[in-house]
Structure formats: C-alpha cells, structure tokens
Coordinates of C-alpha atoms in Angstrom, one line a residue:
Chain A
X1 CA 12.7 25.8 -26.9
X2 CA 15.2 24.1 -24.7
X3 CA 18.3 22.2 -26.2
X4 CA 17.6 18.5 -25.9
X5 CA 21.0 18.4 -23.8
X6 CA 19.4 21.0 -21.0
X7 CA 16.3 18.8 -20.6
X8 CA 15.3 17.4 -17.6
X9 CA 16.0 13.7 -16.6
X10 CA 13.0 12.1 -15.7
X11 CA 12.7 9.5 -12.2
X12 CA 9.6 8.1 -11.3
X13 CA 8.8 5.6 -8.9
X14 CA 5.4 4.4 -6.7
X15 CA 6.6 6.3 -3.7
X16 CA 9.5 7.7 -1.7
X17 CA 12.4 4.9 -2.7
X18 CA 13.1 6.2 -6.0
X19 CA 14.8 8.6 -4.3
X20 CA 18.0 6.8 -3.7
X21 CA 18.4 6.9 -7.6
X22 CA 17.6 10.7 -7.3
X23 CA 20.6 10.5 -4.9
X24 CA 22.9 9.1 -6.8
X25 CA 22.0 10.9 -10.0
X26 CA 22.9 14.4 -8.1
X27 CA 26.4 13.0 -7.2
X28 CA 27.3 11.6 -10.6
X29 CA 25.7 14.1 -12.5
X30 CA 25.2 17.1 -10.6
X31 CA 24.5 19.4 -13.7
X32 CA 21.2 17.7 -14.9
X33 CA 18.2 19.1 -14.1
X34 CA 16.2 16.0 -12.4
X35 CA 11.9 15.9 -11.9
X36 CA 10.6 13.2 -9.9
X37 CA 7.2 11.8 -10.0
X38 CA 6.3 9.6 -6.9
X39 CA 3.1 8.2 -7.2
X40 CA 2.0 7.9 -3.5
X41 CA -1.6 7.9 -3.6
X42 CA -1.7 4.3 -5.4
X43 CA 1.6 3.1 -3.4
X44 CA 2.8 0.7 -3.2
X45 CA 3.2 -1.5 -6.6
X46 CA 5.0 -4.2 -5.2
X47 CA 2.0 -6.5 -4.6
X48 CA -0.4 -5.0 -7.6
X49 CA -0.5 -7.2 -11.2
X50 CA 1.2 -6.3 -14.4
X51 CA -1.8 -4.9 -16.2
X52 CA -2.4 -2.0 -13.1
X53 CA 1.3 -1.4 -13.2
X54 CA 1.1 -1.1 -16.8
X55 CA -1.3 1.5 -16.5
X56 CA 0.0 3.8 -14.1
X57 CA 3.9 3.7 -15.8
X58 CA 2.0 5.3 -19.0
X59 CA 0.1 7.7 -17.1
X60 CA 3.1 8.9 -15.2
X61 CA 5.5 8.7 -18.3
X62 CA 2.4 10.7 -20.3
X63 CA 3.5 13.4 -17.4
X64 CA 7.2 13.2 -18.0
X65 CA 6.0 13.5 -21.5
X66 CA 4.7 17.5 -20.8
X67 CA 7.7 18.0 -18.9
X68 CA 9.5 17.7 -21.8
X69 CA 12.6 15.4 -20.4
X70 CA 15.2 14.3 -22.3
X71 CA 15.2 10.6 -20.8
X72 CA 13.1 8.5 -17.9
X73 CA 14.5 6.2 -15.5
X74 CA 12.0 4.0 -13.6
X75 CA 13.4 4.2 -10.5
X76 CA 11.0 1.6 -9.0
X77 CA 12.1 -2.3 -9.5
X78 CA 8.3 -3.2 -9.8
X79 CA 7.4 -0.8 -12.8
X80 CA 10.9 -1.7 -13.8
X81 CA 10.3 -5.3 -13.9
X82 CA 6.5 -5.5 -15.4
X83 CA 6.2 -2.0 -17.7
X84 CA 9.6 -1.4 -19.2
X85 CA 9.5 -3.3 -22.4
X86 CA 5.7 -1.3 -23.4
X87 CA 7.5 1.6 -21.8
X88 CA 10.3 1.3 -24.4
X89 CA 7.9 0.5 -27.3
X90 CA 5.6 3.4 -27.0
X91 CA 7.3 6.8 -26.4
X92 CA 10.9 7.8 -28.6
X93 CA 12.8 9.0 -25.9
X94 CA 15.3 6.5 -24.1
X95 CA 13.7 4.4 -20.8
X96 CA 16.4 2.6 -18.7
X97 CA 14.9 0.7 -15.7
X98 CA 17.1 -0.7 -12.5
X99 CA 16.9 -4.1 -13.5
X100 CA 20.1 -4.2 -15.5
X101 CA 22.1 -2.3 -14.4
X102 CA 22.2 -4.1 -11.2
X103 CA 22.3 -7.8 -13.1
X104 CA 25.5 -6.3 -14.6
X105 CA 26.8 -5.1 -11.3
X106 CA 25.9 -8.2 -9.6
X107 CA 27.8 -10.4 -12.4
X108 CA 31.0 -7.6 -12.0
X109 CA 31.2 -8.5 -8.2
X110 CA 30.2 -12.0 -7.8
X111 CA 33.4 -14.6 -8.0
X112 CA 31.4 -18.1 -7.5
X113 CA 28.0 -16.4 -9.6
X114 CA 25.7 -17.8 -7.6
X115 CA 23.2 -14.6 -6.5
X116 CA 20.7 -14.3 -4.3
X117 CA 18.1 -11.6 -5.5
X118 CA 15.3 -10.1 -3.0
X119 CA 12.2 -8.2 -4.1
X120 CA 8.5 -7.2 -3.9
X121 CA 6.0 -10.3 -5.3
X122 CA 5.8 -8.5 -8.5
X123 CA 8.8 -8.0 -9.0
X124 CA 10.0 -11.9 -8.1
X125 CA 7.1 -13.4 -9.9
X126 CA 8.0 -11.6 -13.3
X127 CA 11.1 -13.4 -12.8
X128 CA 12.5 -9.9 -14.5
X129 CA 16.0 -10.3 -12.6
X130 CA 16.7 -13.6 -13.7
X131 CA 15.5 -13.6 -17.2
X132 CA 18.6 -10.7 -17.0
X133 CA 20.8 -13.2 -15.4
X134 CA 20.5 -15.7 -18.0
X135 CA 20.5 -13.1 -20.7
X136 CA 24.1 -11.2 -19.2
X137 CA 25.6 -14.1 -17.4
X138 CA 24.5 -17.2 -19.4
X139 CA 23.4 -20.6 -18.5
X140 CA 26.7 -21.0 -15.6
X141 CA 25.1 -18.6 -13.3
X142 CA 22.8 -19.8 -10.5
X143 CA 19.9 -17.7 -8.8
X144 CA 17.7 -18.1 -6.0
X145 CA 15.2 -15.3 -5.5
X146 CA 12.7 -14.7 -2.7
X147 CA 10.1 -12.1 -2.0
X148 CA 10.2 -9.7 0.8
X149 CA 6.8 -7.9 1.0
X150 CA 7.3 -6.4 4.9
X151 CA 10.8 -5.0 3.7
X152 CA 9.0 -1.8 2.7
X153 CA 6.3 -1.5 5.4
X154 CA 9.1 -2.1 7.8
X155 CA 11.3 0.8 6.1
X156 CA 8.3 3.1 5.6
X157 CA 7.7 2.6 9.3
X158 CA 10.8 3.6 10.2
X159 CA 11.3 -0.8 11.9
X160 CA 14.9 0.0 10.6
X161 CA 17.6 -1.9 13.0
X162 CA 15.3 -3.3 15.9
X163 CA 15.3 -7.0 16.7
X164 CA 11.5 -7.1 14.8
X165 CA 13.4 -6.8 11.4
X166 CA 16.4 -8.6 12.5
X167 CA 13.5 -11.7 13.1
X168 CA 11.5 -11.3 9.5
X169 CA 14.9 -10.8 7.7
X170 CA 16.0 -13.5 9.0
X171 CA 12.6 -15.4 8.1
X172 CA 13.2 -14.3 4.8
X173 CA 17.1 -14.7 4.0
X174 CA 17.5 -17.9 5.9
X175 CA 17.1 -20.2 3.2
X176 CA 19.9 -18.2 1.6
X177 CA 22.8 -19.5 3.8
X178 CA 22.8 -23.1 2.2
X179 CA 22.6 -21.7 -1.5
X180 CA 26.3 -20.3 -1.0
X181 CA 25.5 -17.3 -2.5
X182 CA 28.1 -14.4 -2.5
X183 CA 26.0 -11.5 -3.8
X184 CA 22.6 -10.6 -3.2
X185 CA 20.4 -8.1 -5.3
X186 CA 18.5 -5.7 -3.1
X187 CA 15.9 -5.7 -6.1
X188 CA 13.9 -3.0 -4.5
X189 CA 14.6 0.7 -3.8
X190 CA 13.6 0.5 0.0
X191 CA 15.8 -2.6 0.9
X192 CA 19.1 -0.4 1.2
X193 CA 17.5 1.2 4.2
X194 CA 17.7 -2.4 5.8
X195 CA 21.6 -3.3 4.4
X196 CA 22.7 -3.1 8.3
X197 CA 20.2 -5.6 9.2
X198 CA 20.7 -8.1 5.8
X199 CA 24.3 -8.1 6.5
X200 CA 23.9 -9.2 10.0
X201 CA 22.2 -12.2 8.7
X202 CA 23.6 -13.0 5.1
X203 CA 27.4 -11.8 6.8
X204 CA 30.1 -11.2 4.6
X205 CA 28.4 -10.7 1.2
X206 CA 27.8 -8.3 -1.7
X207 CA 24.6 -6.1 -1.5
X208 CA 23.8 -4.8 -4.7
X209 CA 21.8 -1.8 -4.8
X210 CA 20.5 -1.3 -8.5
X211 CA 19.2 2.2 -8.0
X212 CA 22.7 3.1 -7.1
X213 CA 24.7 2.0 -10.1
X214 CA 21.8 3.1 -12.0
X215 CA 23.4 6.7 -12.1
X216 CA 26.6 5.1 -14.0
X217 CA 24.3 3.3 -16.8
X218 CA 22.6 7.2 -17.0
X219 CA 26.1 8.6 -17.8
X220 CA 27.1 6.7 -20.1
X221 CA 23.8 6.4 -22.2
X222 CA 23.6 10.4 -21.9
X223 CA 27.4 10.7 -23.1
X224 CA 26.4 7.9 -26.0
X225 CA 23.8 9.9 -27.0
X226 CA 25.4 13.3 -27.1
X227 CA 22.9 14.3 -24.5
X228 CA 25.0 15.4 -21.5
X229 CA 24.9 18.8 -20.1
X230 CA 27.4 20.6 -19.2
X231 CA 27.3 23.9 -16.8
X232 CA 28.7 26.1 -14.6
X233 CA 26.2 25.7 -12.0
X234 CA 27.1 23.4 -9.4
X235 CA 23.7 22.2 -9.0
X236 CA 20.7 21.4 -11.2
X237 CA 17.7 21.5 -10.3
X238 CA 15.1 19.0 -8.7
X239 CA 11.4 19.3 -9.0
X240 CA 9.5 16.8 -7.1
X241 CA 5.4 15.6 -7.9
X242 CA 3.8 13.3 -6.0
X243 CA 0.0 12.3 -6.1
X244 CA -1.3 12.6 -2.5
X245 CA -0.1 14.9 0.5
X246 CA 3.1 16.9 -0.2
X247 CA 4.0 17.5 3.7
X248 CA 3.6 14.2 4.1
X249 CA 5.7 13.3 1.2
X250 CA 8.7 16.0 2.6
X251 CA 9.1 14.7 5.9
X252 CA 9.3 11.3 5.0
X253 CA 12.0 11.6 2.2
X254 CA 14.5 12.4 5.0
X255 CA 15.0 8.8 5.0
X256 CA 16.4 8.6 1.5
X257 CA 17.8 12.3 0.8
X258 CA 19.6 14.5 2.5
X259 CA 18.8 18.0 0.9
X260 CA 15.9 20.3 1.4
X261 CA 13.1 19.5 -1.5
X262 CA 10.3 21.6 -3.4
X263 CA 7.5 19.4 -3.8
X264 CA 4.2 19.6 -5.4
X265 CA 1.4 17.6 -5.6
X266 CA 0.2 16.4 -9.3
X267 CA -3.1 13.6 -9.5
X268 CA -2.7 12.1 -12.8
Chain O
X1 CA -37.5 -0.1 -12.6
X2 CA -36.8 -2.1 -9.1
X3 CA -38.4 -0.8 -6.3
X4 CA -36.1 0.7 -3.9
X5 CA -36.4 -2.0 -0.9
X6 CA -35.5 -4.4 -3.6
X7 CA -31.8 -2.8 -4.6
X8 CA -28.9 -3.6 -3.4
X9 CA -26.8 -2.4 -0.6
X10 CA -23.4 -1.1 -1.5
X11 CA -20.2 -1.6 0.5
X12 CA -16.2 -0.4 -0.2
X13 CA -13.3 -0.9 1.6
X14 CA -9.6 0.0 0.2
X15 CA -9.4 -3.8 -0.3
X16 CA -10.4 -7.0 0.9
X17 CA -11.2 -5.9 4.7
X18 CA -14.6 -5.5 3.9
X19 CA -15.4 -8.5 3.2
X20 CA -15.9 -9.3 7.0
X21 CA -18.6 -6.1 7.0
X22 CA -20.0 -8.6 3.6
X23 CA -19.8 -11.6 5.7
X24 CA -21.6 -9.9 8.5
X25 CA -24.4 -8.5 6.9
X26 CA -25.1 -11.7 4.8
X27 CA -25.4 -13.4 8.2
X28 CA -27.6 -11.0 9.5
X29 CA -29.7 -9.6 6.2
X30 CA -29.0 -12.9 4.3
X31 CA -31.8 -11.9 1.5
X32 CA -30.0 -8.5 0.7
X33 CA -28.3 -7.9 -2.6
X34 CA -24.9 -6.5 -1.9
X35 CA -22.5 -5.0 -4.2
X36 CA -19.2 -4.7 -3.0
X37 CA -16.2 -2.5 -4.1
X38 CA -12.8 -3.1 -3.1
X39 CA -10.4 -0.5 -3.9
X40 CA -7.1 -2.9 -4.8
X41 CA -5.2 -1.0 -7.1
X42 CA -4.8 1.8 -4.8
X43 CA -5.2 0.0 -1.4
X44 CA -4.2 0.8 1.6
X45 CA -5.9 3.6 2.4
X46 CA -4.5 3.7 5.7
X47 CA -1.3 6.1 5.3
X48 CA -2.9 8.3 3.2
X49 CA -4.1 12.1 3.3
X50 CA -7.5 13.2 4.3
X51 CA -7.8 14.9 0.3
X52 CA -6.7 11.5 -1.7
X53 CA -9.0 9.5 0.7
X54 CA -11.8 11.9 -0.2
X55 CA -11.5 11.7 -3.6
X56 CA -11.3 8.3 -4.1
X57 CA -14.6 7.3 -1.6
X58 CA -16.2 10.1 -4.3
X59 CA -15.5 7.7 -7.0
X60 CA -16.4 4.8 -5.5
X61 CA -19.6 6.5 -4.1
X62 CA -20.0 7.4 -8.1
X63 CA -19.8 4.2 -8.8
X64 CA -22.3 2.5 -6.4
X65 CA -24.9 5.8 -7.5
X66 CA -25.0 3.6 -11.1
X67 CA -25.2 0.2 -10.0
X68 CA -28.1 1.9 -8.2
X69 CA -28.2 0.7 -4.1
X70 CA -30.1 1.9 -1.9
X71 CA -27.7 2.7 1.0
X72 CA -23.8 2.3 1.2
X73 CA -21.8 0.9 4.3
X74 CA -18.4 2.2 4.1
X75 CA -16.2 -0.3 5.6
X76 CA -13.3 0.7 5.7
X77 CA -12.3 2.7 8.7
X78 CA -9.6 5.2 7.1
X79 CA -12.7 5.9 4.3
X80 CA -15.7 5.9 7.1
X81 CA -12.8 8.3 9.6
X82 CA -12.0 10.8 6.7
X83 CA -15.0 10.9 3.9
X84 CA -18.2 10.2 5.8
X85 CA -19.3 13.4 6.6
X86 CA -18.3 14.9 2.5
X87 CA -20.3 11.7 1.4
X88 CA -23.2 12.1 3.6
X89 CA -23.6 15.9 2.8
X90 CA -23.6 14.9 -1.1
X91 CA -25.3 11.7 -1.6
X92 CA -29.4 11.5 -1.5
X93 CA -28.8 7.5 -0.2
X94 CA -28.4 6.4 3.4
X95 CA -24.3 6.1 4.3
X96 CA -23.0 4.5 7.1
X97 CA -19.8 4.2 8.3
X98 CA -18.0 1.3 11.2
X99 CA -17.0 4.2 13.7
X100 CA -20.4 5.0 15.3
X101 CA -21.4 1.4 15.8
X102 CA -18.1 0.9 16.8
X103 CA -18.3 3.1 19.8
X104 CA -22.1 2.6 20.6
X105 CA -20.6 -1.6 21.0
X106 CA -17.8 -0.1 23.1
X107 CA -19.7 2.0 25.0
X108 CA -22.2 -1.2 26.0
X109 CA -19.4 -3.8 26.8
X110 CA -17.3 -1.7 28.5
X111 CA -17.7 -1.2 32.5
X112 CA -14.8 1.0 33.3
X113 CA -15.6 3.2 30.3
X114 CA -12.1 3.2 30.2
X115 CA -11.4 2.2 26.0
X116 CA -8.3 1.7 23.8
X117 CA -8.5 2.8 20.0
X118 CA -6.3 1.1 17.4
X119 CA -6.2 1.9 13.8
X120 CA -4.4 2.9 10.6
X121 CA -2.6 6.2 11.0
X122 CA -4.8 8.3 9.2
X123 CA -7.9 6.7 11.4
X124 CA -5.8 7.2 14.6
X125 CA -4.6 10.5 13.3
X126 CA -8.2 11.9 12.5
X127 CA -9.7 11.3 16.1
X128 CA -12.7 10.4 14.3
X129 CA -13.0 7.9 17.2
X130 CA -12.6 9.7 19.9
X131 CA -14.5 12.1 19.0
X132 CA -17.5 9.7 18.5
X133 CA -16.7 8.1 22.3
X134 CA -17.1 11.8 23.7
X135 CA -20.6 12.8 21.4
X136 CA -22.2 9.2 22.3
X137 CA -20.0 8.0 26.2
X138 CA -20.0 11.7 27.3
X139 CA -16.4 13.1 29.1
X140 CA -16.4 10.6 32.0
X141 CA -15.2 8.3 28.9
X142 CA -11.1 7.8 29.1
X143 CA -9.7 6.4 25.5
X144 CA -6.1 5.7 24.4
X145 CA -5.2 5.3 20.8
X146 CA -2.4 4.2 18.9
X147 CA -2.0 2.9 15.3
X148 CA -0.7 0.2 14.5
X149 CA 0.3 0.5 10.6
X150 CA 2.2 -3.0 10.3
X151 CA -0.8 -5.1 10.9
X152 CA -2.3 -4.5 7.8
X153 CA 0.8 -5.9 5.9
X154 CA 1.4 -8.5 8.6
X155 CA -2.4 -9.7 7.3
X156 CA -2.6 -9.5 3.9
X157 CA 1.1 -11.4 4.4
X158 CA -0.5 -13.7 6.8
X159 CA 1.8 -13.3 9.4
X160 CA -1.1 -14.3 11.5
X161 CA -0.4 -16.3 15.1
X162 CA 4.0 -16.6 14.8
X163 CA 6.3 -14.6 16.6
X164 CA 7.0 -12.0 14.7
X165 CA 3.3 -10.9 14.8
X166 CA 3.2 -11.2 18.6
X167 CA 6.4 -9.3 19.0
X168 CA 4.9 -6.5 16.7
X169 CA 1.1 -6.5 18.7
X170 CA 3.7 -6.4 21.8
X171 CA 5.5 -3.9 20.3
X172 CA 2.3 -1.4 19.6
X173 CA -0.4 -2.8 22.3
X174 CA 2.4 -2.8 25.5
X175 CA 1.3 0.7 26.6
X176 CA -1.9 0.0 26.7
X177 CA -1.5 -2.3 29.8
X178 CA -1.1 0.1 32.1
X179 CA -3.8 1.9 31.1
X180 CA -6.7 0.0 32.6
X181 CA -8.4 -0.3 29.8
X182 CA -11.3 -3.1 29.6
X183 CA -12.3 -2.9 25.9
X184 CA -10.4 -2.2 22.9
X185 CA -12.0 -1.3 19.7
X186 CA -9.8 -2.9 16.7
X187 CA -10.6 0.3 14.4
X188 CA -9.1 -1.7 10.9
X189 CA -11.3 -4.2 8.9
X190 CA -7.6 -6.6 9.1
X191 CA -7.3 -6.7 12.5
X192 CA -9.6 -9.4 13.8
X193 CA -7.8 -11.6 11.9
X194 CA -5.1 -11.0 15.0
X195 CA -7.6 -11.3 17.2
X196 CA -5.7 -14.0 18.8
X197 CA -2.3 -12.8 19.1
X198 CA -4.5 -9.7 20.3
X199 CA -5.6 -11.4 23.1
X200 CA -2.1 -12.9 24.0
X201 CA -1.1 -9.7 24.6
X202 CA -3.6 -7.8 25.9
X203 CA -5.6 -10.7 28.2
X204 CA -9.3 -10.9 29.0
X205 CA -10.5 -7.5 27.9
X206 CA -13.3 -7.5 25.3
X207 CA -12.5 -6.5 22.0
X208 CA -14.5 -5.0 19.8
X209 CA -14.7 -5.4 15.9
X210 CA -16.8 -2.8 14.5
X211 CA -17.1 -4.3 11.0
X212 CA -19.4 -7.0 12.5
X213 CA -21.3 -4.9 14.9
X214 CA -22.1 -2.7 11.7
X215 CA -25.0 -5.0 10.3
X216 CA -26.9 -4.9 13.0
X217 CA -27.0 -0.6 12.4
X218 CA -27.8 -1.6 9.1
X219 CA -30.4 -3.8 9.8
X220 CA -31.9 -1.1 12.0
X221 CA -31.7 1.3 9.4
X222 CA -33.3 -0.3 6.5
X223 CA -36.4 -1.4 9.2
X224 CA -36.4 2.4 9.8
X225 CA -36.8 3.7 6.1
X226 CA -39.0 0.8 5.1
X227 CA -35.8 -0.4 2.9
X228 CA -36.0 -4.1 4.4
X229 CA -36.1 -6.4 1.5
X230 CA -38.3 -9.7 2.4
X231 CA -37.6 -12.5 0.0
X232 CA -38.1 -16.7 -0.4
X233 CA -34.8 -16.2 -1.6
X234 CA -32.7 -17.7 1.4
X235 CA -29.5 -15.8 -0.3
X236 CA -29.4 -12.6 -2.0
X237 CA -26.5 -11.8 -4.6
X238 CA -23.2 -10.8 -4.1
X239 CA -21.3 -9.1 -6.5
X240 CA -17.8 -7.9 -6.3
X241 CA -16.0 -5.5 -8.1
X242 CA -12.2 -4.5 -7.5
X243 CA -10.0 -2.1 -9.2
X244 CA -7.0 -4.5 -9.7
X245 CA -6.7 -8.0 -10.7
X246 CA -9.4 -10.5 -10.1
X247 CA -7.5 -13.6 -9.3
X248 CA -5.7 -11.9 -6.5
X249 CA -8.6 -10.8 -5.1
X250 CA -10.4 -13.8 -5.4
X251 CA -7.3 -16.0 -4.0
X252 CA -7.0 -14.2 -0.8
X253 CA -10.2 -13.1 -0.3
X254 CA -10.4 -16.7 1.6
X255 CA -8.8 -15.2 4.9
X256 CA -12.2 -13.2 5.3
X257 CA -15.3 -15.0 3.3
X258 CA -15.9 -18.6 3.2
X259 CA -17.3 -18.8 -0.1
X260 CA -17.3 -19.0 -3.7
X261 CA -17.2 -15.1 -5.1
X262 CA -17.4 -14.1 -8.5
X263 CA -15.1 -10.8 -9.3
X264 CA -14.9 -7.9 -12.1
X265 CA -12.3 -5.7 -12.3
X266 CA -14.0 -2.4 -12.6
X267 CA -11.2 0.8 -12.9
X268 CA -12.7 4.4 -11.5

C-alpha cells in the first residue's frame, strides 16, 4: 500500500478550467502526483442548481475515492461554492475549494476593501464569496458581485481579445467603475483567460485568480498535515479523466496548460 | 391498457429548445398527449462527442419506452444529427428527428437551391445536413455550413435583439453573403429566437426553422400508421419532465411556450 504522503492529490472540476489549478499545483509542488477529473459530458455547472451540483461533486469525489488520493481540491468555483460544506461532511480526507483562498488573497491585496467579485449564476447566487468576505474581512469590507454567464462560452470559444468580448465585458463590469473597487475576484476558473480584456475595462486593479493561490493554501495544509512528499523526481505525475471525448478534451486544454497530457475517458 | 392511438407522443431536447417542436405540434395535433424530456442537467448537447450524445438519447429513449408513447420526435438537432439512426435501429416505436423535414422545407422554399446550414458544432460537424440536402435536393444542391456555438448561450442569456448579438450573428453569418444563398436552415432549436437579428444580417432570404416544420411530418406520420388520436378534448396533456431543477425550467421556459407548464424533475 502506498504511504499516505505518496498519494495522489485529487482536482476535479466540470470541464477544462480546473486546469489552471493543475497549473499551479505542478509549479508549487512539482513532486505530487496530481489526477484530474473533468467532468465534460455534463459541463458546464455554472448555470445548474445546488441539488445537481451536489450530485455530481459526490459522484466524482466517490472516483477520487478509488483513486486512493490523499486530498481533493475542487478546482471549479461552482462545485466550490454549492457542494463543499456536504463535501467536507461526508468523506475523511481533507476538501479545500477556491473560494477561500482567493477571499484571503483578495483581503491581502485590497487597500480601500471594497471588491468586486465576478462568477457563474450559481456561483453569485450562493452568495459563497461574500458570506467569506464577511466571515475573513468582517462587517468594514464592501462587495458588489455580478454574474458573467458568456465569460466561459466566450473562453471555450476561443472570443479571447476581440472587440465582441471587449463589448459583453464591458456590459458586465460597467457598473463596477462607480463602486470604487480596487480588487476584483475572477471567481471562476475560465475568467483568467479574459484578464487582458477585464483590465482594459476595470484599468488599474487587482485580479484575483482563486485557482492560482489555491496551490499555496495546498502547501501549507499538506505541510500541516505531515502529508507532503518529497522526491527526487522532478516531476510527478498527472493522470487526466474526463467524461466525454478525450481528443476533444486534449486539444482544448492547450488553452490552460502548457505540457503534453495522458487522458482517459471515465463516465461516472 | 390504452390503445396505442391514444398514447402519447414523446419529445427531448438537451433543454428547453424543444419546447418550440411542443409548441408546434400542439398547434397543429392540439388533442395529442405529449410528454416532453428536457435534458437540463447535462444540456447543451451541442459541443459534445458523437458517443456521450448517444448514450444519453439511449436514456432518454429508455425513459419515454415507460411512460409508454407511441412515437418520439427528437428535437434537438445535435441528438436528431448524431443518435437517430442507433435509436431508429433499436426502438420498435416511430422516431423522428428535425433534419429531414428540415431539408424537405428547404428544398421547397428555396429557388436557387443554393442553402446555408447553421448549427451547433457537433450538428455542423456531423454533416448530418448536408448529407440529407444531397439524398432528398440531389447534387445540383450547393450548401454552406457553419456553426455558430455562441447563440445558444447568447439565448438562454437573452442577449436577444442588442448589439452584441448582432455583432456575433455578423461575426458567424458574414461569409455567407457572398455565397448567394436564398434559404438558410437555422439547424438549433435556440436560434429562431434570433430570428430577427438573423434577418438584420442576412436580408430577405427565407429562413427555415425545422422545429416547426416538424409537426406537420408528424402529423403525416401518425395519419400514416393509423396513430391519429381524435378527441372532444380541444387540448391534450402536456407533461414535462427535466433532469435538473424545476423552477428554472419552468422560469425560462417562457422565451419558447406561452403557457402555464407543470414540471418534474426526473434524473436518468
């Protein structure tokens, strides 16, 4: 039996932006083994209730379950937002979402603490991120959250820095410039794909991508828990599922990482 | 046990698209049961592989096999492109799908036999129309396709008649000008909800909405196979089932069906 410490970590998310956190993990922690669940034939989550998101987190963490991983990060902000706490409840192995880790960034980088946060309708409607705000940053911070439901269509159709996006960004973010905000949450794992275009309309501002500082709260909840690993290898190892078409899958995650990937396909 | 011409007609869709094929056929057949399926917790269909699409019209075709109809309408184009055939070859009940009657309304408006195809990728990519045009027009037929796979969010997001639409229908329908083409077959349940900024962009030409020419094909074959049901009735039921939640469903299902609907969540 493997040591706990050489288990895998576990990242799932609905599709192809979990990767980011995939990304990140690699160059913080390049000696864990990683596998990846992306869940792309029920993609996306962002506009799908609690109870269906509910249901697939369990199914797919039932699978992380067989793999035997040490941890599970839910890489996607939806199933962050709406499964985490059952998440947490049910299965005895840690579960850290993106959620707070990008709250705390956010509070570490904002000077005036008045945040903007941007996410899938799920994800805003839970009101997950400010519930986070209040709880990390008290009563003195302000918020002012908006949904963005073409961000990931946009990304996923490769609309990345064309006047199109420029226009629905701006549709979306506009009522941002009066709030006086100086740090926005990009509360969903595709929106850092569109950081050239959301600076050109928020200007001068901090973007705070949860799924990268994810990788920092990892570290330091592996090294609290005695369950780093330590090798000689340079690299570990990442094993990718997803639920539909793996060629498919492959040549879209280009996007988000740049290393060749094994992937196979896994219907839960 | 109910006599056959008595059951009810079954129709899916990945979502709430199908509801025009409902609307349609309640026009036209208004003393038809219908029982409708609308695959929400796993919708769209539209970007996904031939295999996943496949196995989920299976289910659904499952499903309507114990809620006992006599026939099934698949109306959603991805499903009717990629499944028809596998469900045809399995089920002992009458399927239909939007792309023949489609093409066979195409093929009649048209005078320059000169026709443009949009759709979802996976429609666009499985040449499921243009391979009906050439079995039904014959080769002196010319068709252009392209998909157009931000319509479907633009819709469900109603980004209906503003700018940003137009820009996008510019954007996807632009090549199509210089193509000659007289008739354009919108090939996605969602898009005759554009029909307007459709028509900004493209001019006169006819388009053509397969989900409403479809009841007439249905009308035709129920009269065929003795299924017709005659009733005093002057409405038959309609109920709807959906894989995710209800009230979403039954909140936007407004766009396509003006009237009150009652929804159960049914999970495959």
């Amino acid at each position: 039996m493997k040591s706990l410490k050489n288990r895998p970590i576990g990242i799932f998310d609905s599709g192809l932006g979990g990767l980011t956190v995939v990304k990140s993990i690699r160059q913080c922690l390049p000696s864990e083994d990683i596998v990846y669940y992306g869940d792309t034939a029920r993609v996306p989550y962002g506009n799908k209730s609690r109870t269906t998101i509910v249901r697939f987190a369990h199914e797919i963490m039932a699978f992380m379950m067989k793999a035997r991983v040490k941890m599970v990060v839910v890489a996607c902000n939806t199933a962050s937002s709406l499964s985490l706490r059952s998440l947490k409840k049910t299965y005895p192995i840690p579960v850290i979402g993106v959620i707070s880790p990008g709250v705390r960034e956010a509070l570490s980088v904002s000077k005036n603490k008045r945040i903007g946060i941007i996410g899938t309708k799920s994800t805003i409607n839970s009101k997950s991120y400010e519930k986070e705000i209040l709880k990390l940053g008290g009563k003195a911070c302000r918020f002012f959250s908006k949904s963005c439901p073409l961000f990931v269509p946009l990304v996923e159709n490769k609309f990345l820095n064309n006047k199109i996006t420029y226009d629905v960004a701006q549709h979306y973010l506009g009522e941002f410039k009066s709030r006086d905000i100086d740090t926005l949450i990009l509360g969903c794992t595709h929106y850092p794909i569109l950081k050239q275009v959301i600076k050109k309309v928020m200007g001068n501002i901090n973007l705070v991508d949860s799924s990268f500082v994810v990788s920092k709260e990892v570290q330091m909840l592996l090294d609290k828990k005695d369950l780093t690993r330590f090798s000689k290898k340079t690299q570990g190892t990442l094993k990718i599922f997803v639920s539909d078409d793996v060629e498919g899958f492959r040549s879209a995650a280009g996007i988000f990482l740049k290393e060749k990937i094994m992937v196979k396909k896994v219907v839960l």
